[in-house]
mmCIF file of C-alpha atoms in Angstrom:
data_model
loop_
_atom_site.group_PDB
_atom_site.id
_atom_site.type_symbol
_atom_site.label_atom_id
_atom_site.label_comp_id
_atom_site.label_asym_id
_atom_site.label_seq_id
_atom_site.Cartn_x
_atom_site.Cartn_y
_atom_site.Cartn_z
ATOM 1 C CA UNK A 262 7.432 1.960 -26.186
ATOM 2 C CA UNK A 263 4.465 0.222 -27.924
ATOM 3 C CA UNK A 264 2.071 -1.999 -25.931
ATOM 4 C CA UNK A 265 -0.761 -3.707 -27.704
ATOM 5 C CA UNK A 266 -4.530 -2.345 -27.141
ATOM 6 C CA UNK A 267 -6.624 -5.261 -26.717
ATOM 7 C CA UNK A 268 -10.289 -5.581 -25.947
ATOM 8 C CA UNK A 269 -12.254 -7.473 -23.355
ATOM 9 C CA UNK A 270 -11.539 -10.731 -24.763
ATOM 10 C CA UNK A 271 -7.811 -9.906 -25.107
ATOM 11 C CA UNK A 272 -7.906 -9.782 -29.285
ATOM 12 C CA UNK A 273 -5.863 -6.768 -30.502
ATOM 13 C CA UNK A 274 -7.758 -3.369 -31.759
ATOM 14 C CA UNK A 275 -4.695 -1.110 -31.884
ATOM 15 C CA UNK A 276 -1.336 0.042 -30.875
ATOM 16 C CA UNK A 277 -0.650 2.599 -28.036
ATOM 17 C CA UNK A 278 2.923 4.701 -27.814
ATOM 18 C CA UNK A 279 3.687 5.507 -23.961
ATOM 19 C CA UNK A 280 6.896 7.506 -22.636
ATOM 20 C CA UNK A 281 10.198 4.731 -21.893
ATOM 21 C CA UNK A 282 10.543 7.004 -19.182
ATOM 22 C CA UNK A 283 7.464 5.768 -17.556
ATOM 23 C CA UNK A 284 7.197 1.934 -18.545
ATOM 24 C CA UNK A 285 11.032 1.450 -19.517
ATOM 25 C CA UNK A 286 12.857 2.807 -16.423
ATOM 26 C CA UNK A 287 15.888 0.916 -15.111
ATOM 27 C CA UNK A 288 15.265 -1.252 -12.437
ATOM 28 C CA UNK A 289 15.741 0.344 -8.731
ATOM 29 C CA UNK A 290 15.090 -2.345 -5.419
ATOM 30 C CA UNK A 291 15.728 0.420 -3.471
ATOM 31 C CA UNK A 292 13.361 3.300 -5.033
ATOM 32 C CA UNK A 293 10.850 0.080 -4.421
ATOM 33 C CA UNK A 294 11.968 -0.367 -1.022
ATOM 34 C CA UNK A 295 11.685 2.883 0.041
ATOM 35 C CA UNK A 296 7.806 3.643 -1.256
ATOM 36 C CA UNK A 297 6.850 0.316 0.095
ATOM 37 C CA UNK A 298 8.224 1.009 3.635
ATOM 38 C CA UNK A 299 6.426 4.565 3.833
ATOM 39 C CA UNK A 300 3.164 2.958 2.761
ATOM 40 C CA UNK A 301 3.303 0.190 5.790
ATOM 41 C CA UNK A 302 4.910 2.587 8.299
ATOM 42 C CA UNK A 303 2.770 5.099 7.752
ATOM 43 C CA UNK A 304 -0.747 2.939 8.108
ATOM 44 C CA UNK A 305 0.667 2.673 12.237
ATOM 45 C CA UNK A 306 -0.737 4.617 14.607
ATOM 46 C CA UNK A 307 1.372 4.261 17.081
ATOM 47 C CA UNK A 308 -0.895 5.141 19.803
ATOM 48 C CA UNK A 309 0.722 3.168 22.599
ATOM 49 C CA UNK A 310 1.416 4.029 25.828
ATOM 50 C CA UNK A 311 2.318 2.458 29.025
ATOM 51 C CA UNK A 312 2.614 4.446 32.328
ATOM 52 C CA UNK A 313 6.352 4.627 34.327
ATOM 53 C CA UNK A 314 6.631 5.088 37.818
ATOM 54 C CA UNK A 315 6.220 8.698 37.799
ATOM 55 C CA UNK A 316 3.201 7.987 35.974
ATOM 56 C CA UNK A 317 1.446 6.045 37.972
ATOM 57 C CA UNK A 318 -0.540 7.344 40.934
ATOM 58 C CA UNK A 319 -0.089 7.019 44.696
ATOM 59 C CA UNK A 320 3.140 5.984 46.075
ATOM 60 C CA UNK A 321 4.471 9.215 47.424
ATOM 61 C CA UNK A 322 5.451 7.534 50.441
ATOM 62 C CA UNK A 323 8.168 5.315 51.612
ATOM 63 C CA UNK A 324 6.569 2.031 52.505
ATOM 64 C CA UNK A 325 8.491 1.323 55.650
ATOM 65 C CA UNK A 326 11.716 3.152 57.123
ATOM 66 C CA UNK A 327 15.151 2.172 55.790
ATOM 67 C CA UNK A 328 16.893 0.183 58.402
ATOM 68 C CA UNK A 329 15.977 -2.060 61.128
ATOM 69 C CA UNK A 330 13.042 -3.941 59.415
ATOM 70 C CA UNK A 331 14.875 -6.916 57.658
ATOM 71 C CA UNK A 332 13.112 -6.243 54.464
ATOM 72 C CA UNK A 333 14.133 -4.901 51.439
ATOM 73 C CA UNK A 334 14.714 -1.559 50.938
ATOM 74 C CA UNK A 335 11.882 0.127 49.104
ATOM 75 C CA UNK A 336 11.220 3.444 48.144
ATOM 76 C CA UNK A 337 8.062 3.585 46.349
ATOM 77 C CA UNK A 338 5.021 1.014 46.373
ATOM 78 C CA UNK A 339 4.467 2.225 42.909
ATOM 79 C CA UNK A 340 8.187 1.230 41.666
ATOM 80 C CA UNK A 341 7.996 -0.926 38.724
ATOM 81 C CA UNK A 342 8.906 -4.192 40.848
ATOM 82 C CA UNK A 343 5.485 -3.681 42.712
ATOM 83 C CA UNK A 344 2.176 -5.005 41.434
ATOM 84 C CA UNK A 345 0.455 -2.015 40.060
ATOM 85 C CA UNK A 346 3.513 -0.335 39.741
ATOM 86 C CA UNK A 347 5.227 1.240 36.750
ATOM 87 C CA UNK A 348 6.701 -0.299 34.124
ATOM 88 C CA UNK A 349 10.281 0.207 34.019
ATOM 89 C CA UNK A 350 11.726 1.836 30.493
ATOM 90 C CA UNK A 351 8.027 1.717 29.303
ATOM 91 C CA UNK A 352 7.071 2.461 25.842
ATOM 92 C CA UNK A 353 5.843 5.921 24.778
ATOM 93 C CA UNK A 354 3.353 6.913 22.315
ATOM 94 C CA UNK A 355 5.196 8.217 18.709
ATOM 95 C CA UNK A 356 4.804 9.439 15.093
ATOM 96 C CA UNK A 357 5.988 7.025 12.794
ATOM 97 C CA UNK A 358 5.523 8.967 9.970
ATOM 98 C CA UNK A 359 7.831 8.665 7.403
ATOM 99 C CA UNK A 360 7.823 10.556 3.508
ATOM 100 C CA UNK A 361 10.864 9.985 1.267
ATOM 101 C CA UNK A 362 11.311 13.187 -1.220
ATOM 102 C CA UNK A 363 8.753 13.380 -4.236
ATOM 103 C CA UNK A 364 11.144 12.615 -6.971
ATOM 104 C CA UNK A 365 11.807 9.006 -4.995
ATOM 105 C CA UNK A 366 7.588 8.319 -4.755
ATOM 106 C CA UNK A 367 7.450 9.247 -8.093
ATOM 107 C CA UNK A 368 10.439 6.968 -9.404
ATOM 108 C CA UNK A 369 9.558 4.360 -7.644
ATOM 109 C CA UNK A 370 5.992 4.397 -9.642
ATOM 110 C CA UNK A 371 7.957 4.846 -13.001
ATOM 111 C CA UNK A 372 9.921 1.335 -11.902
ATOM 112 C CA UNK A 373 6.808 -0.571 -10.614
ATOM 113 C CA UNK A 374 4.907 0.351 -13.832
ATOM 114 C CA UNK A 375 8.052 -1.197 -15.552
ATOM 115 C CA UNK A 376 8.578 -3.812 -14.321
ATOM 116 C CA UNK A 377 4.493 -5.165 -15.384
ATOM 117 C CA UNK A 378 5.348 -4.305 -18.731
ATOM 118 C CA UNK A 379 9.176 -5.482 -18.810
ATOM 119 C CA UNK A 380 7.315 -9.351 -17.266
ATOM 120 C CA UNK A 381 4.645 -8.830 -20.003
ATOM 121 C CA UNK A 382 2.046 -8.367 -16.922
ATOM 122 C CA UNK A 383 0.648 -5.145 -18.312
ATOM 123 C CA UNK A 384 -2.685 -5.693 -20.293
ATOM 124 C CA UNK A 385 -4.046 -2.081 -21.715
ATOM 125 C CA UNK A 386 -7.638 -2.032 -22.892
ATOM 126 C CA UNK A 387 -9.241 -0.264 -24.728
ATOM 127 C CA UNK A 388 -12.042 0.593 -22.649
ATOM 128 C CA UNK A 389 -13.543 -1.215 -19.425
ATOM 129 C CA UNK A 390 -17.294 -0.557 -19.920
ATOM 130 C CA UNK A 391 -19.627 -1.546 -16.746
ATOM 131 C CA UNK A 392 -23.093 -1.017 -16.913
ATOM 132 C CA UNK A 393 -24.147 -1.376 -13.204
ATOM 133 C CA UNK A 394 -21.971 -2.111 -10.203
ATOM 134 C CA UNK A 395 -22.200 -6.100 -10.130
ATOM 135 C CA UNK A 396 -19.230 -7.801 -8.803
ATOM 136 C CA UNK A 397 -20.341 -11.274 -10.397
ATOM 137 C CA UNK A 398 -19.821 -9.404 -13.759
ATOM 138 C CA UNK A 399 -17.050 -7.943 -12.798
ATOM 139 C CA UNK A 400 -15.511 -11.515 -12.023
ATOM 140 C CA UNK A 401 -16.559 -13.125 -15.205
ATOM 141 C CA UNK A 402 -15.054 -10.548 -17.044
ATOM 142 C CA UNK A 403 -11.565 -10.277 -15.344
ATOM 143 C CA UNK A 404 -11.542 -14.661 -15.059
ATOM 144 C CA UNK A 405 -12.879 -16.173 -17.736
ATOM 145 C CA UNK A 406 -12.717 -13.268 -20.652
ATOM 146 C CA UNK A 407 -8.918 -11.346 -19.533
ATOM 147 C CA UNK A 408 -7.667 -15.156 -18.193
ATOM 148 C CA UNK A 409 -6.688 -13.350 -14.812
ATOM 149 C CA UNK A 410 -6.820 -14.608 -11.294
ATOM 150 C CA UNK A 411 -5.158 -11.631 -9.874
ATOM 151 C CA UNK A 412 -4.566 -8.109 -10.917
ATOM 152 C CA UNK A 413 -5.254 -4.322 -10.223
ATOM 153 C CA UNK A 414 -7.373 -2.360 -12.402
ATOM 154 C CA UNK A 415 -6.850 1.138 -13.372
ATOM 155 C CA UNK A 416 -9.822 3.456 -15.191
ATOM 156 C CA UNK A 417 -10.886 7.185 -14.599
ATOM 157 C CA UNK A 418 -13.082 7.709 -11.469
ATOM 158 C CA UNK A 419 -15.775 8.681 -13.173
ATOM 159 C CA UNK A 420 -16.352 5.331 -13.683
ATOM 160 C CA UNK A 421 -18.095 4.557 -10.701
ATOM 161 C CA UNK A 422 -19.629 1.164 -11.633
ATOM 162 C CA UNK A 423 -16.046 -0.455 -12.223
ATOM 163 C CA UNK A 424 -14.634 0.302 -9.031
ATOM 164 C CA UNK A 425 -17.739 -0.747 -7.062
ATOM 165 C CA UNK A 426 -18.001 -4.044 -8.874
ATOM 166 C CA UNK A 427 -14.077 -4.875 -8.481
ATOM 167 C CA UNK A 428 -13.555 -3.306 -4.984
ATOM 168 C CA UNK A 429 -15.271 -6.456 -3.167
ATOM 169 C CA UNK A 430 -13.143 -9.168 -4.567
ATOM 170 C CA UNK A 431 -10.451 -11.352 -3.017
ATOM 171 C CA UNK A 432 -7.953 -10.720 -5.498
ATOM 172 C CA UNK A 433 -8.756 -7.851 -7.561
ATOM 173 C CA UNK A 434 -8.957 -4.288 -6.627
ATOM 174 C CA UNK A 435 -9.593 -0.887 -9.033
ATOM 175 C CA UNK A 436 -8.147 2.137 -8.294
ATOM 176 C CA UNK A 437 -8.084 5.570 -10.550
ATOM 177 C CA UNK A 438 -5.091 6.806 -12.063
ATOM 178 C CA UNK A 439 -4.658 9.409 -9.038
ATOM 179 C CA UNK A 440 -4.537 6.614 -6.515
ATOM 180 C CA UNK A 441 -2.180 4.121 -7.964
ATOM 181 C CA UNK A 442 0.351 3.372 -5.912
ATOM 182 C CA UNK A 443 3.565 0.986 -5.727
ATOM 183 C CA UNK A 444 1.781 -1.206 -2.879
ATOM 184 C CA UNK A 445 -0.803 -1.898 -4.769
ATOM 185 C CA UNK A 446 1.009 -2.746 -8.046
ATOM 186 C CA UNK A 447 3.335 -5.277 -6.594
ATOM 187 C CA UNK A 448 1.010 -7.124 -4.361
ATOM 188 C CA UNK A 449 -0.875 -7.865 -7.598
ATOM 189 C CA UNK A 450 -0.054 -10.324 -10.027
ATOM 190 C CA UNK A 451 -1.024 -7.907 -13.365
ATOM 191 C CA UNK A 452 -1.945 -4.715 -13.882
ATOM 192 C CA UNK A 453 -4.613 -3.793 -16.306
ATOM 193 C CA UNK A 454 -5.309 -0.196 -17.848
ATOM 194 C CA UNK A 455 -7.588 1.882 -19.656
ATOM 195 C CA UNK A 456 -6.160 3.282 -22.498
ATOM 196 C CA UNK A 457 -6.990 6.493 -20.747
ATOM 197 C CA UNK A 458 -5.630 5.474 -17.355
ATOM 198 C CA UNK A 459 -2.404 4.854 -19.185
ATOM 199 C CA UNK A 460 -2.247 8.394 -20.653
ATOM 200 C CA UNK A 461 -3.187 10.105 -17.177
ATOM 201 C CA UNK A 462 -0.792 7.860 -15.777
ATOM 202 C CA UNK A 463 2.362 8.938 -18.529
ATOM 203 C CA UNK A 464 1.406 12.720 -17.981
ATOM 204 C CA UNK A 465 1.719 12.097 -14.782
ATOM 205 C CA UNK A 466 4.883 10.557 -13.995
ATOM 206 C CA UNK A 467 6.680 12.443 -17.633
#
């Protein structure tokens, strides 16, 4: 495929050729699906943990005999009918950790890529220069000059400025090449690259 290299002020420089394998796949709901879920089941910690009876201590002895009071029977003042007691089929701490097989993650960025480009929501510049780390900048360059009001930026880490000046907004975030990730993509609008991003991004998922 050919996308359109454009400049700050979205006016065409050049052309840029990148793989159909990467920005033309076939669309796959499920490939999505599946990423998204391990990126929000994975982010709980599932640290919980509620004692059961035999948890909980004291209560070794019967409270009163069996017969002959008129109460209830009880064995345990720590039985999960009791006030301080256990709690009857309590939850236990777990793992939710969850990692579908590399050529799904992988996929699933091919079709999340694809679908930007296929609703004309990929923008590739040519370069995304930044001289200091200013978010106000940052802002007046992705608003008034790219016309966005929500997107995800993609440029090499070394540039440092970029990614400090876009990682304080509302509605933008920057990421590197090695860190995109289908989350990210689809709870953004657009997604703008680097004409180097792009390359990293095609040897990466060829």
């Amino acid at each position: 495929m050919k996308f359109d290299v454009v400049n700050l002020d979205r006016n065409k420089v050049s052309e840029i050729e990148l793989s159909d394998a990467v920005f033309a796949a076939e669309q796959n709901n499920h490939l999505l699906y599946e990423v998204a879920k391990m990126q929000q089941i994975n982010r709980r910690r599932g640290t919980v943990g509620v004692k059961n009876t035999s948890m909980v201590a004291g209560g070794g002895k019967k409270p009163w005999r069996q017969k002959g009071t008129g109460r209830a029977r009880q064995g345990s003042i720590r039985a999960s009918q009791w006030v301080g007691g256990g709690k009857a089929m309590a939850p236990k701490s777990r793992d939710y950790f969850y990692r579908p097989p590399r050529k799904v993650r992988r996929g699933a960025l091919r079709v999340a890529l694809s679908q930007r480009a296929r609703e004309q929501q990929l923008i590739i510049v040519d370069a995304f220069p930044v001289d200091e780390a200013k978010t106000k900048k940052a802002l007046e360059v992705l608003q008034r000059r790219l016309k966005l009001d929500n997107a995800l930026v993609v440029d090499e880490q070394t540039n440092a400025a970029l990614h400090k000046s876009v990682r304080n907004l509302a509605t933008f975030d920057a990421l590197p090449p090695e860190g995109v990730n289908v989350e990210s993509i689809l709870r953004h609008k657009a997604l703008v690259l680097t004409q180097a991003a792009a390359k990293a991004l095609e040897g990466a998922l060829s």
